[in-house]
Amino acid sequence: MRLWKDYVHRSERELWHDDEFGNAHWYCCGDPLESRALLDGVVRAMSPRGARELRKVIEELDDAIMMGALA
């Protein structure tokens, strides 16, 4: 969750740079895009109530990155 949260709060310039050129730190510190995919699997494995709560947090983060992409 931390990797995805930190990633979506990066500046548009940093996100663009990562998209175009990659990020060397992801090899040692974790890929936030892989962590986002892992969160989908975690949600599917959780109880319905817990999944609903986690999905709400994830959707807020997803909305934050989409709003940055649209700005």
Short mmCIF file of N, CA and C in Angstrom, two decimals:
data_model
loop_
_atom_site.label_atom_id
_atom_site.label_comp_id
_atom_site.label_asym_id
_atom_site.label_seq_id
_atom_site.Cartn_x
_atom_site.Cartn_y
_atom_site.Cartn_z
N MET A 1 0.83 -1.18 0.00
CA MET A 1 0.00 0.00 0.00
C MET A 1 0.88 1.25 0.00
N ARG A 2 1.96 1.23 0.77
CA ARG A 2 2.83 2.39 0.87
C ARG A 2 3.42 2.76 -0.48
N LEU A 3 3.88 1.77 -1.23
CA LEU A 3 4.47 2.07 -2.55
C LEU A 3 3.47 2.76 -3.47
N TRP A 4 2.24 2.25 -3.51
CA TRP A 4 1.23 2.84 -4.37
C TRP A 4 0.86 4.24 -3.89
N LYS A 5 0.70 4.39 -2.58
CA LYS A 5 0.34 5.70 -2.02
C LYS A 5 1.42 6.73 -2.32
N ASP A 6 2.68 6.37 -2.11
CA ASP A 6 3.77 7.29 -2.40
C ASP A 6 3.83 7.64 -3.89
N TYR A 7 3.58 6.64 -4.73
CA TYR A 7 3.65 6.84 -6.17
C TYR A 7 2.59 7.83 -6.66
N VAL A 8 1.36 7.67 -6.20
CA VAL A 8 0.28 8.54 -6.71
C VAL A 8 0.43 9.98 -6.23
N HIS A 9 1.22 10.19 -5.20
CA HIS A 9 1.41 11.56 -4.70
C HIS A 9 2.66 12.23 -5.28
N ARG A 10 3.28 11.59 -6.25
CA ARG A 10 4.42 12.20 -6.92
C ARG A 10 3.94 13.29 -7.87
N SER A 11 4.84 14.19 -8.22
CA SER A 11 4.47 15.26 -9.15
C SER A 11 4.23 14.68 -10.54
N GLU A 12 3.49 15.42 -11.36
CA GLU A 12 3.22 14.99 -12.73
C GLU A 12 4.51 14.78 -13.50
N ARG A 13 5.47 15.66 -13.27
CA ARG A 13 6.75 15.56 -13.96
C ARG A 13 7.46 14.25 -13.62
N GLU A 14 7.46 13.89 -12.33
CA GLU A 14 8.09 12.65 -11.91
C GLU A 14 7.37 11.44 -12.49
N LEU A 15 6.04 11.48 -12.51
CA LEU A 15 5.27 10.38 -13.08
C LEU A 15 5.55 10.23 -14.58
N TRP A 16 5.63 11.37 -15.28
CA TRP A 16 5.94 11.32 -16.71
C TRP A 16 7.33 10.74 -16.93
N HIS A 17 8.29 11.18 -16.13
CA HIS A 17 9.66 10.67 -16.28
C HIS A 17 9.70 9.17 -16.04
N ASP A 18 9.03 8.70 -15.01
CA ASP A 18 8.99 7.26 -14.74
C ASP A 18 8.36 6.50 -15.89
N ASP A 19 7.30 7.05 -16.48
CA ASP A 19 6.62 6.39 -17.58
C ASP A 19 7.52 6.33 -18.82
N GLU A 20 8.24 7.39 -19.07
CA GLU A 20 9.10 7.44 -20.26
C GLU A 20 10.40 6.65 -20.11
N PHE A 21 11.03 6.77 -18.94
CA PHE A 21 12.38 6.24 -18.78
C PHE A 21 12.51 5.16 -17.72
N GLY A 22 11.45 4.90 -16.96
CA GLY A 22 11.54 3.94 -15.86
C GLY A 22 12.16 4.60 -14.64
N ASN A 23 12.31 3.83 -13.60
CA ASN A 23 12.87 4.34 -12.35
C ASN A 23 13.80 3.29 -11.80
N ALA A 24 15.08 3.59 -11.73
CA ALA A 24 16.09 2.63 -11.28
C ALA A 24 15.88 2.20 -9.83
N HIS A 25 15.25 3.03 -9.03
CA HIS A 25 15.03 2.69 -7.62
C HIS A 25 14.01 1.57 -7.46
N TRP A 26 13.18 1.33 -8.47
CA TRP A 26 12.18 0.29 -8.36
C TRP A 26 12.81 -1.09 -8.24
N TYR A 27 14.02 -1.27 -8.77
CA TYR A 27 14.68 -2.57 -8.69
C TYR A 27 15.04 -2.94 -7.27
N CYS A 28 15.39 -1.95 -6.47
CA CYS A 28 15.79 -2.25 -5.09
C CYS A 28 14.68 -2.01 -4.08
N CYS A 29 13.78 -1.09 -4.39
CA CYS A 29 12.80 -0.64 -3.39
C CYS A 29 11.38 -1.08 -3.69
N GLY A 30 11.16 -1.70 -4.82
CA GLY A 30 9.82 -2.17 -5.19
C GLY A 30 9.18 -1.32 -6.26
N ASP A 31 8.47 -1.98 -7.13
CA ASP A 31 7.77 -1.33 -8.24
C ASP A 31 6.35 -1.00 -7.80
N PRO A 32 5.98 0.29 -7.76
CA PRO A 32 4.64 0.65 -7.31
C PRO A 32 3.54 0.11 -8.22
N LEU A 33 3.82 -0.09 -9.50
CA LEU A 33 2.81 -0.63 -10.40
C LEU A 33 2.56 -2.11 -10.09
N GLU A 34 3.61 -2.84 -9.72
CA GLU A 34 3.44 -4.22 -9.29
C GLU A 34 2.71 -4.28 -7.96
N SER A 35 3.00 -3.33 -7.08
CA SER A 35 2.32 -3.32 -5.78
C SER A 35 0.83 -3.05 -5.96
N ARG A 36 0.47 -2.21 -6.95
CA ARG A 36 -0.95 -1.94 -7.22
C ARG A 36 -1.63 -3.21 -7.69
N ALA A 37 -0.96 -3.97 -8.55
CA ALA A 37 -1.53 -5.23 -9.02
C ALA A 37 -1.68 -6.22 -7.86
N LEU A 38 -0.73 -6.24 -6.96
CA LEU A 38 -0.79 -7.11 -5.79
C LEU A 38 -1.97 -6.74 -4.91
N LEU A 39 -2.26 -5.46 -4.80
CA LEU A 39 -3.40 -5.03 -3.99
C LEU A 39 -4.72 -5.61 -4.52
N ASP A 40 -4.83 -5.74 -5.83
CA ASP A 40 -6.04 -6.37 -6.40
C ASP A 40 -6.19 -7.80 -5.91
N GLY A 41 -5.07 -8.53 -5.86
CA GLY A 41 -5.11 -9.90 -5.36
C GLY A 41 -5.44 -9.97 -3.88
N VAL A 42 -4.93 -9.03 -3.12
CA VAL A 42 -5.21 -8.97 -1.69
C VAL A 42 -6.70 -8.73 -1.47
N VAL A 43 -7.27 -7.81 -2.21
CA VAL A 43 -8.70 -7.52 -2.08
C VAL A 43 -9.53 -8.76 -2.36
N ARG A 44 -9.17 -9.52 -3.39
CA ARG A 44 -9.92 -10.74 -3.72
C ARG A 44 -9.81 -11.80 -2.63
N ALA A 45 -8.71 -11.80 -1.89
CA ALA A 45 -8.50 -12.82 -0.86
C ALA A 45 -9.12 -12.45 0.49
N MET A 46 -9.53 -11.22 0.65
CA MET A 46 -10.04 -10.76 1.93
C MET A 46 -11.53 -11.07 2.10
N SER A 47 -11.97 -10.92 3.34
CA SER A 47 -13.41 -11.04 3.62
C SER A 47 -14.13 -9.89 2.90
N PRO A 48 -15.40 -10.05 2.62
CA PRO A 48 -16.13 -8.99 1.91
C PRO A 48 -16.05 -7.63 2.61
N ARG A 49 -16.20 -7.61 3.93
CA ARG A 49 -16.17 -6.33 4.65
C ARG A 49 -14.79 -5.68 4.56
N GLY A 50 -13.74 -6.46 4.83
CA GLY A 50 -12.38 -5.93 4.75
C GLY A 50 -12.03 -5.50 3.35
N ALA A 51 -12.46 -6.28 2.36
CA ALA A 51 -12.19 -5.95 0.96
C ALA A 51 -12.85 -4.64 0.59
N ARG A 52 -14.07 -4.44 1.05
CA ARG A 52 -14.80 -3.21 0.76
C ARG A 52 -14.06 -1.99 1.32
N GLU A 53 -13.56 -2.12 2.55
CA GLU A 53 -12.82 -1.02 3.19
C GLU A 53 -11.52 -0.73 2.44
N LEU A 54 -10.78 -1.77 2.10
CA LEU A 54 -9.52 -1.58 1.38
C LEU A 54 -9.77 -1.04 -0.02
N ARG A 55 -10.80 -1.55 -0.68
CA ARG A 55 -11.12 -1.09 -2.03
C ARG A 55 -11.42 0.41 -2.03
N LYS A 56 -12.07 0.90 -0.99
CA LYS A 56 -12.38 2.33 -0.90
C LYS A 56 -11.09 3.15 -0.84
N VAL A 57 -10.13 2.72 -0.05
CA VAL A 57 -8.84 3.42 0.05
C VAL A 57 -8.11 3.38 -1.29
N ILE A 58 -8.09 2.22 -1.91
CA ILE A 58 -7.41 2.06 -3.19
C ILE A 58 -8.06 2.94 -4.26
N GLU A 59 -9.39 2.98 -4.27
CA GLU A 59 -10.09 3.79 -5.27
C GLU A 59 -9.77 5.28 -5.10
N GLU A 60 -9.64 5.73 -3.86
CA GLU A 60 -9.27 7.13 -3.63
C GLU A 60 -7.88 7.43 -4.19
N LEU A 61 -6.95 6.50 -4.00
CA LEU A 61 -5.60 6.68 -4.54
C LEU A 61 -5.62 6.63 -6.06
N ASP A 62 -6.39 5.69 -6.61
CA ASP A 62 -6.50 5.59 -8.07
C ASP A 62 -7.10 6.88 -8.65
N ASP A 63 -8.11 7.43 -7.97
CA ASP A 63 -8.72 8.68 -8.43
C ASP A 63 -7.70 9.82 -8.39
N ALA A 64 -6.84 9.83 -7.36
CA ALA A 64 -5.84 10.88 -7.24
C ALA A 64 -4.87 10.84 -8.41
N ILE A 65 -4.45 9.66 -8.82
CA ILE A 65 -3.51 9.60 -9.94
C ILE A 65 -4.21 9.89 -11.26
N MET A 66 -5.48 9.51 -11.39
CA MET A 66 -6.20 9.83 -12.61
C MET A 66 -6.45 11.33 -12.74
N MET A 67 -6.74 11.99 -11.65
CA MET A 67 -6.95 13.44 -11.69
C MET A 67 -5.65 14.15 -12.07
N GLY A 68 -4.53 13.63 -11.60
CA GLY A 68 -3.24 14.21 -11.99
C GLY A 68 -2.96 14.00 -13.46
N ALA A 69 -3.36 12.86 -13.98
CA ALA A 69 -3.14 12.56 -15.40
C ALA A 69 -4.03 13.41 -16.29
N LEU A 70 -5.19 13.79 -15.78
CA LEU A 70 -6.12 14.57 -16.58
C LEU A 70 -5.86 16.07 -16.49
N ALA A 71 -5.10 16.47 -15.48
CA ALA A 71 -4.85 17.92 -15.28
C ALA A 71 -3.90 18.47 -16.31
#
